[in-house]
Tab-separated table of N, CA and C and ligand atoms in Angstrom:
chain	number	residue	atom	x	y	z
A	19	MET	N	0.928	-0.959	-0.371
A	19	MET	CA	-0.210	-0.094	0.155
A	19	MET	C	1.149	0.995	0.322
A	20	ILE	N	0.484	2.240	-0.796
A	20	ILE	CA	1.462	3.269	-0.659
A	20	ILE	C	1.192	4.231	0.617
A	21	GLU	N	2.489	5.099	0.979
A	21	GLU	CA	2.282	5.392	2.454
A	21	GLU	C	1.953	7.036	2.216
A	22	ILE	N	1.321	7.648	3.145
A	22	ILE	CA	0.615	8.904	2.658
A	22	ILE	C	1.272	9.866	3.675
A	23	GLU	N	1.986	11.129	3.620
A	23	GLU	CA	2.227	11.724	4.369
A	23	GLU	C	1.850	13.604	4.026
A	24	VAL	N	1.659	13.785	5.447
A	24	VAL	CA	1.181	15.500	4.977
A	24	VAL	C	1.954	16.429	5.670
A	25	VAL	N	2.398	17.046	4.987
A	25	VAL	CA	3.471	18.032	5.707
A	25	VAL	C	2.844	19.409	5.208
A	26	GLN	N	3.726	20.489	5.900
A	26	GLN	CA	3.712	22.020	6.048
A	26	GLN	C	4.422	22.946	5.325
A	27	GLY	N	4.182	23.503	4.383
A	27	GLY	CA	5.430	24.668	3.575
A	27	GLY	C	5.963	24.326	2.392
A	28	ASP	N	6.565	24.680	1.986
A	28	ASP	CA	7.220	25.094	1.028
A	28	ASP	C	7.560	24.323	-0.490
A	29	ILE	N	6.710	23.812	-1.209
A	29	ILE	CA	6.818	22.331	-1.846
A	29	ILE	C	8.417	22.738	-3.005
A	30	THR	N	8.494	23.615	-2.894
A	30	THR	CA	10.148	23.520	-3.817
A	30	THR	C	10.868	23.679	-2.641
A	31	LYS	N	10.994	22.550	-1.918
A	31	LYS	CA	11.983	23.028	-0.646
A	31	LYS	C	11.881	21.319	-0.483
A	32	LEU	N	11.724	20.999	-0.990
A	32	LEU	CA	11.180	18.784	-0.559
A	32	LEU	C	11.901	17.937	-2.184
A	33	ALA	N	13.178	17.093	-1.727
A	33	ALA	CA	14.113	16.612	-1.883
A	33	ALA	C	12.999	15.505	-2.051
A	34	VAL	N	12.656	15.531	-2.929
A	34	VAL	CA	12.060	13.682	-3.536
A	34	VAL	C	11.717	13.496	-5.080
A	35	ASP	N	11.756	12.643	-5.565
A	35	ASP	CA	11.633	12.126	-7.147
A	35	ASP	C	10.850	13.385	-8.019
A	36	ALA	N	9.839	13.464	-7.381
A	36	ALA	CA	8.823	14.418	-8.054
A	36	ALA	C	7.987	15.600	-7.278
A	37	ILE	N	8.130	16.376	-7.950
A	37	ILE	CA	7.627	17.692	-7.403
A	37	ILE	C	5.854	18.275	-8.210
A	38	VAL	N	5.028	17.977	-7.856
A	38	VAL	CA	3.554	18.180	-8.751
A	38	VAL	C	3.651	19.786	-9.367
A	39	ASN	N	3.282	20.212	-10.051
A	39	ASN	CA	2.938	21.851	-10.135
A	39	ASN	C	1.619	22.243	-10.395
A	40	ALA	N	0.796	22.761	-10.018
A	40	ALA	CA	-0.268	23.099	-10.029
A	40	ALA	C	-0.295	24.315	-11.110
A	41	ALA	N	-0.518	24.084	-12.233
A	41	ALA	CA	0.206	25.046	-13.484
A	41	ALA	C	-1.144	25.499	-14.439
A	42	ASN	N	-0.611	26.089	-15.115
A	42	ASN	CA	-2.449	26.598	-16.145
A	42	ASN	C	-1.657	25.981	-17.145
A	43	CYS	N	-3.045	25.984	-17.938
A	43	CYS	CA	-3.341	24.739	-19.720
A	43	CYS	C	-1.724	25.664	-20.393
A	44	SER	N	-0.819	26.673	-19.976
A	44	SER	CA	-0.304	27.184	-21.150
A	44	SER	C	1.395	26.472	-20.858
A	45	LEU	N	1.413	26.259	-19.303
A	45	LEU	CA	2.497	26.040	-19.092
A	45	LEU	C	3.767	26.511	-18.582
A	46	LEU	N	3.437	27.984	-19.313
A	46	LEU	CA	4.727	29.180	-18.979
A	46	LEU	C	4.392	29.715	-18.182
A	47	GLY	N	4.045	29.961	-16.609
A	47	GLY	CA	4.288	30.055	-15.505
A	47	GLY	C	3.558	30.677	-14.871
A	48	GLY	N	3.138	30.873	-14.042
A	48	GLY	CA	1.956	31.848	-13.485
A	48	GLY	C	2.396	32.276	-11.979
A	49	GLY	N	1.114	32.445	-11.369
A	49	GLY	CA	1.079	32.638	-10.135
A	49	GLY	C	1.449	31.686	-9.052
A	50	GLY	N	1.213	31.515	-7.091
A	50	GLY	CA	1.097	30.442	-6.808
A	50	GLY	C	2.555	29.700	-7.061
A	51	VAL	N	1.670	28.435	-6.546
A	51	VAL	CA	2.684	27.678	-6.482
A	51	VAL	C	3.476	27.477	-7.753
A	52	ASP	N	3.087	27.679	-8.946
A	52	ASP	CA	3.819	27.740	-10.036
A	52	ASP	C	4.972	28.887	-9.963
A	53	GLY	N	4.193	30.221	-9.642
A	53	GLY	CA	5.381	31.031	-9.983
A	53	GLY	C	6.999	30.434	-8.476
A	54	ALA	N	6.489	30.160	-7.924
A	54	ALA	CA	7.120	29.361	-6.604
A	54	ALA	C	8.277	28.875	-7.796
A	55	ILE	N	7.498	28.078	-8.022
A	55	ILE	CA	8.353	26.368	-8.553
A	55	ILE	C	9.108	27.244	-9.650
A	56	HIS	N	8.410	27.864	-10.714
A	56	HIS	CA	9.732	28.337	-11.910
A	56	HIS	C	10.957	29.107	-11.212
A	57	ARG	N	10.313	30.150	-10.089
A	57	ARG	CA	11.370	30.994	-9.289
A	57	ARG	C	12.737	30.129	-8.723
A	58	ALA	N	12.334	29.246	-8.110
A	58	ALA	CA	13.204	27.877	-7.621
A	58	ALA	C	13.796	27.325	-8.508
A	59	ALA	N	12.926	26.617	-9.121
A	59	ALA	CA	13.730	25.962	-10.015
A	59	ALA	C	14.708	26.520	-11.462
A	60	GLY	N	14.337	28.305	-11.301
A	60	GLY	CA	15.325	28.671	-12.582
A	60	GLY	C	14.691	28.807	-14.003
A	61	PRO	N	15.485	29.672	-14.458
A	61	PRO	CA	14.946	29.659	-15.903
A	61	PRO	C	15.273	28.175	-16.815
A	62	ASP	N	15.577	27.499	-16.942
A	62	ASP	CA	15.963	26.273	-17.649
A	62	ASP	C	14.786	25.634	-17.780
A	63	LEU	N	13.763	25.799	-16.337
A	63	LEU	CA	12.349	25.235	-16.034
A	63	LEU	C	11.667	25.884	-17.325
A	64	LEU	N	11.871	27.374	-17.377
A	64	LEU	CA	10.264	28.044	-18.520
A	64	LEU	C	11.013	27.264	-19.790
A	65	ARG	N	12.225	27.459	-20.047
A	65	ARG	CA	12.595	27.157	-21.260
A	65	ARG	C	12.209	25.638	-21.747
A	66	ALA	N	12.018	24.533	-20.832
A	66	ALA	CA	11.722	23.344	-21.524
A	66	ALA	C	10.688	23.107	-21.486
A	67	CYS	N	9.457	24.286	-20.467
A	67	CYS	CA	8.410	24.197	-20.965
A	67	CYS	C	7.816	24.738	-21.783
A	68	ILE	N	8.372	25.247	-22.417
A	68	ILE	CA	7.975	25.978	-23.899
A	68	ILE	C	7.724	24.890	-24.602
A	69	PRO	N	8.634	23.736	-25.617
A	69	PRO	CA	8.244	23.726	-26.744
A	69	PRO	C	7.360	22.050	-25.954
A	70	LEU	N	6.566	21.836	-25.106
A	70	LEU	CA	5.461	21.118	-24.228
A	70	LEU	C	4.415	21.646	-25.038
A	71	ASN	N	4.049	22.593	-25.542
A	71	ASN	CA	2.847	23.128	-26.060
A	71	ASN	C	1.621	23.586	-25.202
A	72	GLY	N	2.060	23.294	-24.180
A	72	GLY	CA	0.450	23.540	-22.994
A	72	GLY	C	0.529	22.002	-23.021
A	73	CYS	N	-0.729	21.777	-21.488
A	73	CYS	CA	-1.210	21.057	-21.357
A	73	CYS	C	-2.650	20.944	-21.251
A	74	GLU	N	-3.577	20.238	-21.538
A	74	GLU	CA	-4.994	20.036	-21.031
A	74	GLU	C	-5.274	19.989	-19.973
A	75	THR	N	-6.365	20.767	-19.422
A	75	THR	CA	-6.973	20.315	-18.265
A	75	THR	C	-7.259	18.881	-17.743
A	76	GLY	N	-6.584	18.540	-16.458
A	76	GLY	CA	-6.528	17.295	-15.711
A	76	GLY	C	-5.334	16.687	-16.609
A	77	LYS	N	-5.024	16.493	-17.508
A	77	LYS	CA	-3.386	15.657	-17.822
A	77	LYS	C	-2.460	16.180	-17.308
A	78	ALA	N	-0.953	15.622	-17.591
A	78	ALA	CA	-0.209	16.247	-16.839
A	78	ALA	C	1.186	16.406	-18.132
A	79	LYS	N	2.128	16.927	-17.581
A	79	LYS	CA	3.259	16.737	-18.434
A	79	LYS	C	4.481	17.271	-17.743
A	80	ILE	N	5.843	16.107	-18.033
A	80	ILE	CA	6.728	16.205	-16.882
A	80	ILE	C	8.120	16.932	-17.923
A	81	THR	N	8.952	17.743	-16.723
A	81	THR	CA	10.169	17.914	-17.189
A	81	THR	C	11.175	17.568	-15.923
A	82	PRO	N	12.684	18.076	-16.680
A	82	PRO	CA	13.308	18.153	-14.847
A	82	PRO	C	12.958	18.962	-14.002
A	83	GLY	N	13.603	19.052	-12.585
A	83	GLY	CA	13.482	19.949	-11.883
A	83	GLY	C	14.484	20.924	-11.792
A	84	PHE	N	15.812	20.946	-12.538
A	84	PHE	CA	16.502	22.002	-12.461
A	84	PHE	C	17.049	22.367	-10.943
A	85	LYS	N	17.275	23.558	-10.909
A	85	LYS	CA	17.269	24.082	-9.233
A	85	LYS	C	16.961	23.303	-8.404
A	86	LEU	N	15.969	22.777	-8.328
A	86	LEU	CA	15.252	22.780	-7.408
A	86	LEU	C	15.404	20.972	-6.883
A	87	PRO	N	15.843	20.845	-5.542
A	87	PRO	CA	15.922	19.359	-5.160
A	87	PRO	C	15.466	18.129	-5.475
A	88	ALA	N	14.205	18.675	-5.930
A	88	ALA	CA	13.479	17.415	-6.696
A	88	ALA	C	14.106	16.828	-8.130
A	89	LYS	N	14.060	15.671	-8.278
A	89	LYS	CA	14.650	15.908	-9.647
A	89	LYS	C	13.291	16.168	-10.601
A	90	PHE	N	12.443	15.480	-10.873
A	90	PHE	CA	11.251	16.124	-11.695
A	90	PHE	C	10.081	17.181	-11.230
A	91	VAL	N	9.636	17.789	-12.246
A	91	VAL	CA	8.505	18.608	-11.803
A	91	VAL	C	7.009	18.014	-12.899
A	92	ILE	N	6.074	17.650	-12.636
A	92	ILE	CA	5.223	16.871	-12.809
A	92	ILE	C	3.756	18.274	-12.983
A	93	HIS	N	3.969	18.775	-14.374
A	93	HIS	CA	2.880	20.085	-14.467
A	93	HIS	C	1.488	19.589	-14.487
A	94	THR	N	0.490	19.436	-14.083
A	94	THR	CA	-0.740	20.151	-14.337
A	94	THR	C	-1.859	20.503	-14.085
A	95	PRO	N	-2.426	21.209	-14.986
A	95	PRO	CA	-3.597	22.033	-15.050
A	95	PRO	C	-4.674	21.718	-14.383
A	96	GLY	N	-5.292	22.066	-13.339
A	96	GLY	CA	-6.131	21.659	-12.446
A	96	GLY	C	-7.248	22.314	-12.930
A	97	PRO	N	-8.314	21.930	-12.434
A	97	PRO	CA	-10.045	22.884	-12.993
A	97	PRO	C	-10.069	23.743	-12.698
A	98	VAL	N	-10.722	25.124	-13.145
A	98	VAL	CA	-11.304	26.568	-12.090
A	98	VAL	C	-12.456	25.793	-11.565
A	99	TYR	N	-13.075	26.175	-10.369
A	99	TYR	CA	-14.213	25.440	-9.979
A	99	TYR	C	-14.892	26.471	-10.420
A	100	ARG	N	-15.851	26.079	-10.731
A	100	ARG	CA	-16.957	26.886	-11.432
A	100	ARG	C	-18.503	26.650	-10.099
A	101	ASP	N	-18.504	25.381	-10.188
A	101	ASP	CA	-20.166	24.930	-9.360
A	101	ASP	C	-19.808	23.874	-8.576
A	102	GLY	N	-19.332	23.393	-9.086
A	102	GLY	CA	-19.125	21.774	-9.103
A	102	GLY	C	-19.966	20.754	-10.084
A	103	GLN	N	-20.733	21.379	-10.874
A	103	GLN	CA	-21.378	20.646	-11.557
A	103	GLN	C	-20.608	21.116	-13.560
A	104	HIS	N	-20.000	21.052	-13.399
A	104	HIS	CA	-19.524	21.565	-14.964
A	104	HIS	C	-17.814	20.272	-14.890
A	105	GLY	N	-18.061	19.151	-14.350
A	105	GLY	CA	-17.158	18.396	-14.417
A	105	GLY	C	-15.732	18.562	-13.782
A	106	GLU	N	-15.746	19.673	-13.002
A	106	GLU	CA	-14.869	19.556	-12.036
A	106	GLU	C	-14.077	18.681	-11.242
A	107	PRO	N	-15.111	17.951	-10.314
A	107	PRO	CA	-14.627	16.521	-9.418
A	107	PRO	C	-13.741	15.502	-10.496
A	108	ALA	N	-14.136	14.863	-11.448
A	108	ALA	CA	-13.674	13.981	-12.230
A	108	ALA	C	-11.951	14.389	-13.086
A	109	LEU	N	-12.279	16.057	-13.387
A	109	LEU	CA	-10.679	16.590	-13.974
A	109	LEU	C	-9.982	16.688	-12.828
A	110	LEU	N	-10.488	17.125	-11.434
A	110	LEU	CA	-9.171	16.775	-10.318
A	110	LEU	C	-8.982	15.787	-10.299
A	111	GLU	N	-9.460	14.574	-9.997
A	111	GLU	CA	-9.373	13.163	-9.809
A	111	GLU	C	-7.851	13.089	-10.895
A	112	SER	N	-8.614	13.807	-12.181
A	112	SER	CA	-8.262	13.565	-13.388
A	112	SER	C	-6.441	13.278	-13.332
A	113	CYS	N	-6.133	14.909	-12.873
A	113	CYS	CA	-4.834	15.591	-12.443
A	113	CYS	C	-3.737	14.566	-11.626
A	114	TYR	N	-4.490	13.848	-10.036
A	114	TYR	CA	-3.796	13.163	-9.542
A	114	TYR	C	-3.446	11.669	-10.312
A	115	LYS	N	-4.244	10.591	-11.094
A	115	LYS	CA	-4.306	10.276	-12.138
A	115	LYS	C	-2.813	10.612	-12.723
A	116	SER	N	-2.882	11.082	-13.610
A	116	SER	CA	-2.220	11.549	-14.820
A	116	SER	C	-0.960	12.165	-14.220
A	117	CYS	N	-0.278	12.594	-13.029
A	117	CYS	CA	0.684	12.939	-12.433
A	117	CYS	C	1.470	11.049	-11.968
A	118	LEU	N	0.249	10.224	-10.933
A	118	LEU	CA	1.093	9.410	-10.881
A	118	LEU	C	1.247	8.141	-12.141
A	119	ALA	N	0.722	8.294	-12.948
A	119	ALA	CA	0.584	7.313	-14.669
A	119	ALA	C	2.177	8.069	-14.238
A	120	LEU	N	2.854	9.438	-14.863
A	120	LEU	CA	3.824	9.912	-14.899
A	120	LEU	C	5.289	9.441	-14.100
A	121	ALA	N	4.788	9.469	-12.680
A	121	ALA	CA	5.731	9.143	-12.091
A	121	ALA	C	6.173	7.815	-11.889
A	122	GLU	N	4.896	7.176	-11.895
A	122	GLU	CA	5.084	5.746	-12.340
A	122	GLU	C	6.352	5.399	-13.946
A	123	GLU	N	6.143	6.224	-14.888
A	123	GLU	CA	6.723	6.476	-15.875
A	123	GLU	C	8.619	6.500	-15.727
A	124	ASN	N	8.547	7.755	-14.840
A	124	ASN	CA	9.074	7.892	-14.803
A	124	ASN	C	10.331	7.355	-13.483
A	125	ASP	N	10.119	6.269	-13.290
A	125	ASP	CA	10.463	5.506	-12.192
A	125	ASP	C	10.305	6.479	-10.222
A	126	CYS	N	9.413	7.267	-10.502
A	126	CYS	CA	9.623	7.735	-9.357
A	126	CYS	C	9.058	7.289	-7.770
A	127	GLU	N	9.891	7.081	-6.424
A	127	GLU	CA	9.612	6.403	-5.837
A	127	GLU	C	8.663	7.473	-4.709
A	128	THR	N	9.054	8.990	-4.374
A	128	THR	CA	8.683	9.790	-3.871
A	128	THR	C	7.906	10.763	-4.470
A	129	VAL	N	6.732	10.851	-4.283
A	129	VAL	CA	5.758	12.322	-5.103
A	129	VAL	C	4.796	13.262	-4.300
A	130	ALA	N	5.433	14.599	-4.749
A	130	ALA	CA	4.632	15.475	-3.898
A	130	ALA	C	3.528	16.313	-4.165
A	131	PHE	N	2.457	16.291	-3.873
A	131	PHE	CA	1.074	17.236	-4.681
A	131	PHE	C	1.204	18.411	-3.569
A	132	PRO	N	0.732	19.697	-3.857
A	132	PRO	CA	0.489	20.850	-3.286
A	132	PRO	C	-0.757	20.411	-3.830
A	133	ALA	N	-1.998	20.968	-3.329
A	133	ALA	CA	-3.278	21.018	-2.803
A	133	ALA	C	-4.131	21.813	-4.586
A	134	ILE	N	-4.004	20.911	-5.408
A	134	ILE	CA	-4.457	21.407	-6.810
A	134	ILE	C	-5.548	21.528	-7.186
A	135	SER	N	-5.377	23.219	-7.980
A	135	SER	CA	-6.676	23.756	-7.533
A	135	SER	C	-7.598	24.617	-6.852
A	136	THR	N	-6.933	24.902	-5.282
A	136	THR	CA	-6.941	24.985	-3.794
A	136	THR	C	-7.176	26.677	-3.888
A	137	GLY	N	-6.386	27.148	-5.031
A	137	GLY	CA	-5.971	28.602	-4.412
A	137	GLY	C	-6.971	29.687	-5.731
A	138	VAL	N	-6.266	30.014	-6.131
A	138	VAL	CA	-6.645	30.803	-7.688
A	138	VAL	C	-8.192	30.312	-8.419
A	139	TYR	N	-7.801	28.781	-8.583
A	139	TYR	CA	-8.854	28.363	-8.942
A	139	TYR	C	-10.097	28.175	-8.028
A	140	GLY	N	-10.146	28.083	-7.247
A	140	GLY	CA	-11.149	28.314	-5.841
A	140	GLY	C	-11.840	27.031	-6.173
A	141	TYR	N	-11.129	25.973	-6.039
A	141	TYR	CA	-11.418	24.443	-5.639
A	141	TYR	C	-11.894	24.479	-4.026
A	142	PRO	N	-13.755	24.430	-3.376
A	142	PRO	CA	-13.696	23.981	-1.931
A	142	PRO	C	-12.643	22.952	-0.841
A	143	TRP	N	-11.777	23.847	-0.044
A	143	TRP	CA	-10.917	23.190	0.030
A	143	TRP	C	-11.145	21.591	0.716
A	144	GLU	N	-12.441	21.406	1.727
A	144	GLU	CA	-12.746	19.258	1.946
A	144	GLU	C	-12.837	18.875	0.976
A	145	GLU	N	-13.886	19.441	-0.607
A	145	GLU	CA	-14.179	18.611	-1.633
A	145	GLU	C	-13.008	18.361	-2.354
A	146	ALA	N	-11.679	19.432	-2.199
A	146	ALA	CA	-10.340	18.761	-2.890
A	146	ALA	C	-10.046	18.069	-2.268
A	147	THR	N	-9.757	18.077	-1.031
A	147	THR	CA	-8.477	17.120	-0.335
A	147	THR	C	-9.565	15.477	-0.279
A	148	GLU	N	-10.947	15.764	-0.088
A	148	GLU	CA	-11.566	14.306	-0.435
A	148	GLU	C	-11.057	13.352	-1.385
A	149	ILE	N	-10.871	14.539	-2.976
A	149	ILE	CA	-10.563	13.618	-3.944
A	149	ILE	C	-9.205	13.198	-3.826
A	150	ALA	N	-8.479	14.374	-3.168
A	150	ALA	CA	-7.152	13.887	-3.837
A	150	ALA	C	-6.530	12.517	-2.979
A	151	VAL	N	-6.888	12.881	-1.431
A	151	VAL	CA	-6.618	11.453	-0.783
A	151	VAL	C	-7.495	10.506	-1.327
A	152	ARG	N	-8.582	10.253	-1.524
A	152	ARG	CA	-9.443	9.114	-2.065
A	152	ARG	C	-8.492	8.820	-3.545
A	153	THR	N	-8.639	9.872	-4.496
A	153	THR	CA	-7.608	8.926	-5.672
A	153	THR	C	-5.977	8.456	-5.227
A	154	VAL	N	-5.182	9.262	-4.353
A	154	VAL	CA	-4.151	8.491	-4.036
A	154	VAL	C	-4.200	7.480	-3.768
A	155	ARG	N	-4.943	7.159	-2.364
A	155	ARG	CA	-5.214	5.804	-1.867
A	155	ARG	C	-5.513	4.419	-2.813
A	156	ASN	N	-6.973	5.061	-4.447
A	156	ASN	CA	-7.118	4.167	-4.659
A	156	ASN	C	-5.949	3.831	-5.956
A	157	PHE	N	-4.785	4.581	-5.954
A	157	PHE	CA	-4.245	4.571	-7.410
A	157	PHE	C	-3.419	3.068	-7.413
A	158	PRO	N	-3.407	2.545	-8.835
A	158	PRO	CA	-2.017	1.160	-8.241
A	158	PRO	C	-1.302	1.355	-8.480
A	159	VAL	N	-0.566	1.283	-7.546
A	159	VAL	CA	0.604	1.417	-7.638
A	159	VAL	C	1.460	0.592	-7.566
A	160	GLN	N	2.851	0.953	-8.749
A	160	GLN	CA	3.737	-0.112	-8.806
A	160	GLN	C	5.126	0.139	-8.011
A	161	LYS	N	5.517	1.397	-8.354
A	161	LYS	CA	6.603	2.277	-7.860
A	161	LYS	C	6.748	2.972	-7.436
A	162	VAL	N	5.844	4.253	-7.233
A	162	VAL	CA	5.745	5.378	-6.452
A	162	VAL	C	5.347	4.464	-4.740
A	163	LYS	N	6.291	4.799	-4.090
A	163	LYS	CA	6.018	4.026	-2.712
A	163	LYS	C	4.915	5.250	-1.627
A	164	LYS	N	5.622	6.549	-2.056
A	164	LYS	CA	5.319	7.743	-0.842
A	164	LYS	C	4.328	8.817	-1.205
A	165	VAL	N	3.282	8.876	-1.019
A	165	VAL	CA	3.049	10.746	-1.587
A	165	VAL	C	3.031	11.192	-0.311
A	166	ILE	N	3.567	12.551	-0.710
A	166	ILE	CA	3.669	13.180	0.630
A	166	ILE	C	2.763	14.820	-0.041
A	167	PHE	N	1.444	15.121	0.884
A	167	PHE	CA	0.561	16.094	0.725
A	167	PHE	C	1.552	17.109	1.685
A	168	CYS	N	1.283	18.338	0.761
A	168	CYS	CA	2.361	19.594	0.757
A	168	CYS	C	0.818	20.481	1.202
A	169	CYS	N	0.768	21.098	2.224
A	169	CYS	CA	0.030	22.050	2.454
A	169	CYS	C	0.638	23.253	2.963
A	170	PHE	N	-0.030	24.476	2.343
A	170	PHE	CA	0.266	25.597	2.755
A	170	PHE	C	-0.688	26.090	3.566
A	171	GLY	N	-0.279	26.482	4.773
A	171	GLY	CA	-0.611	27.154	5.969
A	171	GLY	C	-1.482	25.959	6.648
A	172	THR	N	-1.356	26.096	7.743
A	172	THR	CA	-2.300	25.063	9.260
A	172	THR	C	-3.576	25.101	8.405
A	173	GLU	N	-4.494	25.107	8.093
A	173	GLU	CA	-5.654	25.175	7.908
A	173	GLU	C	-6.009	24.194	6.439
A	174	MET	N	-5.336	24.364	5.484
A	174	MET	CA	-4.919	23.598	5.067
A	174	MET	C	-4.727	21.678	5.599
A	175	GLU	N	-3.976	22.223	6.525
A	175	GLU	CA	-3.034	21.143	6.741
A	175	GLU	C	-3.770	20.342	7.615
A	176	ARG	N	-4.412	20.899	8.446
A	176	ARG	CA	-5.704	20.593	9.455
A	176	ARG	C	-6.888	19.461	8.769
A	177	ILE	N	-7.437	19.624	7.636
A	177	ILE	CA	-8.212	19.218	6.690
A	177	ILE	C	-7.821	17.853	5.908
A	178	TYR	N	-6.251	18.125	5.889
A	178	TYR	CA	-5.378	16.898	4.671
A	178	TYR	C	-5.823	15.861	5.822
A	179	ARG	N	-4.629	16.835	7.159
A	179	ARG	CA	-4.413	15.310	8.685
A	179	ARG	C	-6.006	14.802	8.850
A	180	GLU	N	-7.178	15.613	8.662
A	180	GLU	CA	-8.254	14.652	9.540
A	180	GLU	C	-8.392	14.011	8.166
A	181	LYS	N	-8.489	14.383	7.006
A	181	LYS	CA	-8.850	13.033	5.909
A	181	LYS	C	-7.600	11.960	5.690
A	182	VAL	N	-6.490	12.576	6.216
A	182	VAL	CA	-5.387	11.442	6.044
A	182	VAL	C	-5.891	10.145	7.076
A	183	LEU	N	-5.623	10.718	7.980
A	183	LEU	CA	-5.630	9.928	9.379
A	183	LEU	C	-6.949	9.622	10.200
A	184	GLY	N	-7.972	10.458	9.423
A	184	GLY	CA	-9.448	10.382	10.077
A	184	GLY	C	-8.861	11.106	11.790
A	185	ALA	N	-8.371	12.014	11.664
A	185	ALA	CA	-8.113	12.661	13.273
A	185	ALA	C	-7.807	13.922	13.263
A	186	ARG	N	-8.444	14.878	14.393
A	186	ARG	CA	-8.091	16.464	14.208
A	186	ARG	C	-6.597	16.466	14.832
A	187	ILE	N	-6.103	17.225	14.693
A	187	ILE	CA	-4.511	17.813	14.987
A	187	ILE	C	-4.898	19.228	15.928
B	28	ADP	P1	-4.447	26.559	-8.778
B	28	ADP	O1	-4.541	27.730	-9.466
B	28	ADP	O2	-4.610	25.105	-9.268
B	28	ADP	O3	-5.509	26.513	-7.826
B	28	ADP	P2	-2.470	27.831	-7.154
B	28	ADP	O4	-0.985	27.781	-6.837
B	28	ADP	O5	-2.925	29.131	-6.366
B	28	ADP	O6	-3.368	27.415	-8.067
B	28	ADP	O7	-2.809	27.060	-5.477
B	28	ADP	C1	-3.111	26.075	-4.991
B	28	ADP	C2	-2.247	25.546	-3.684
B	28	ADP	O8	-1.086	25.876	-3.866
B	28	ADP	C3	-3.024	26.586	-2.904
B	28	ADP	O9	-3.771	25.798	-1.870
B	28	ADP	C4	-1.650	27.429	-2.254
B	28	ADP	O10	-1.868	27.584	-1.339
B	28	ADP	C5	-1.113	26.498	-2.493
B	28	ADP	N1	0.570	27.166	-2.501
B	28	ADP	C6	0.701	27.919	-2.967
B	28	ADP	N2	2.076	28.104	-2.637
B	28	ADP	C7	2.693	27.168	-2.136
B	28	ADP	C8	4.431	26.282	-1.901
B	28	ADP	N3	5.496	27.173	-2.592
B	28	ADP	N4	3.708	25.283	-1.887
B	28	ADP	C9	2.870	24.616	-1.720
B	28	ADP	N5	2.000	25.112	-1.975
B	28	ADP	C10	1.890	26.322	-2.261
């Protein structure tokens, strides 16, 4: 079974095989975690993203991590949340699955996820966390041994811990 860990902090600091970037469809950088990852990885990351020609919502593409302690960055555009009736849950689930599939293909054992779509894309935190934890738990892993949910802030950490451990901190 896959090991799940919840940590709080900056995903760019994690020395794992792959960190996931909550990107936008252009893959050319943005704010939030995307901006932080591009700043920490250095300009080579943008140079590597340009020829990828963007990415559809729910899909994922991989690049090296360049100056990051992580070997790879897996870029996935999450859905913009409207009202939950526009395919958002399936698209968010697809982000987690696409990233894990790419991690498997690239022999990654440790993968760290930010809370995809919960920033400017507006996904309600409880619902997004539920999808993240359920999808990771149900994914048929072969090579990925450990998933880290990297939470930005104590409130997000509390929600993740509650879902993962079924306990409040
Ligand atoms: P989205 O467009 O998918 O909503 P955001 O980057 O706006 O992406 O937010 C996604 C999540 O990443 C939010 O919960 C935000 O608080 C968090 N976040 C922002 N910066 C970092 C970081 N450096 N490390 C980890 N998580 C981060």
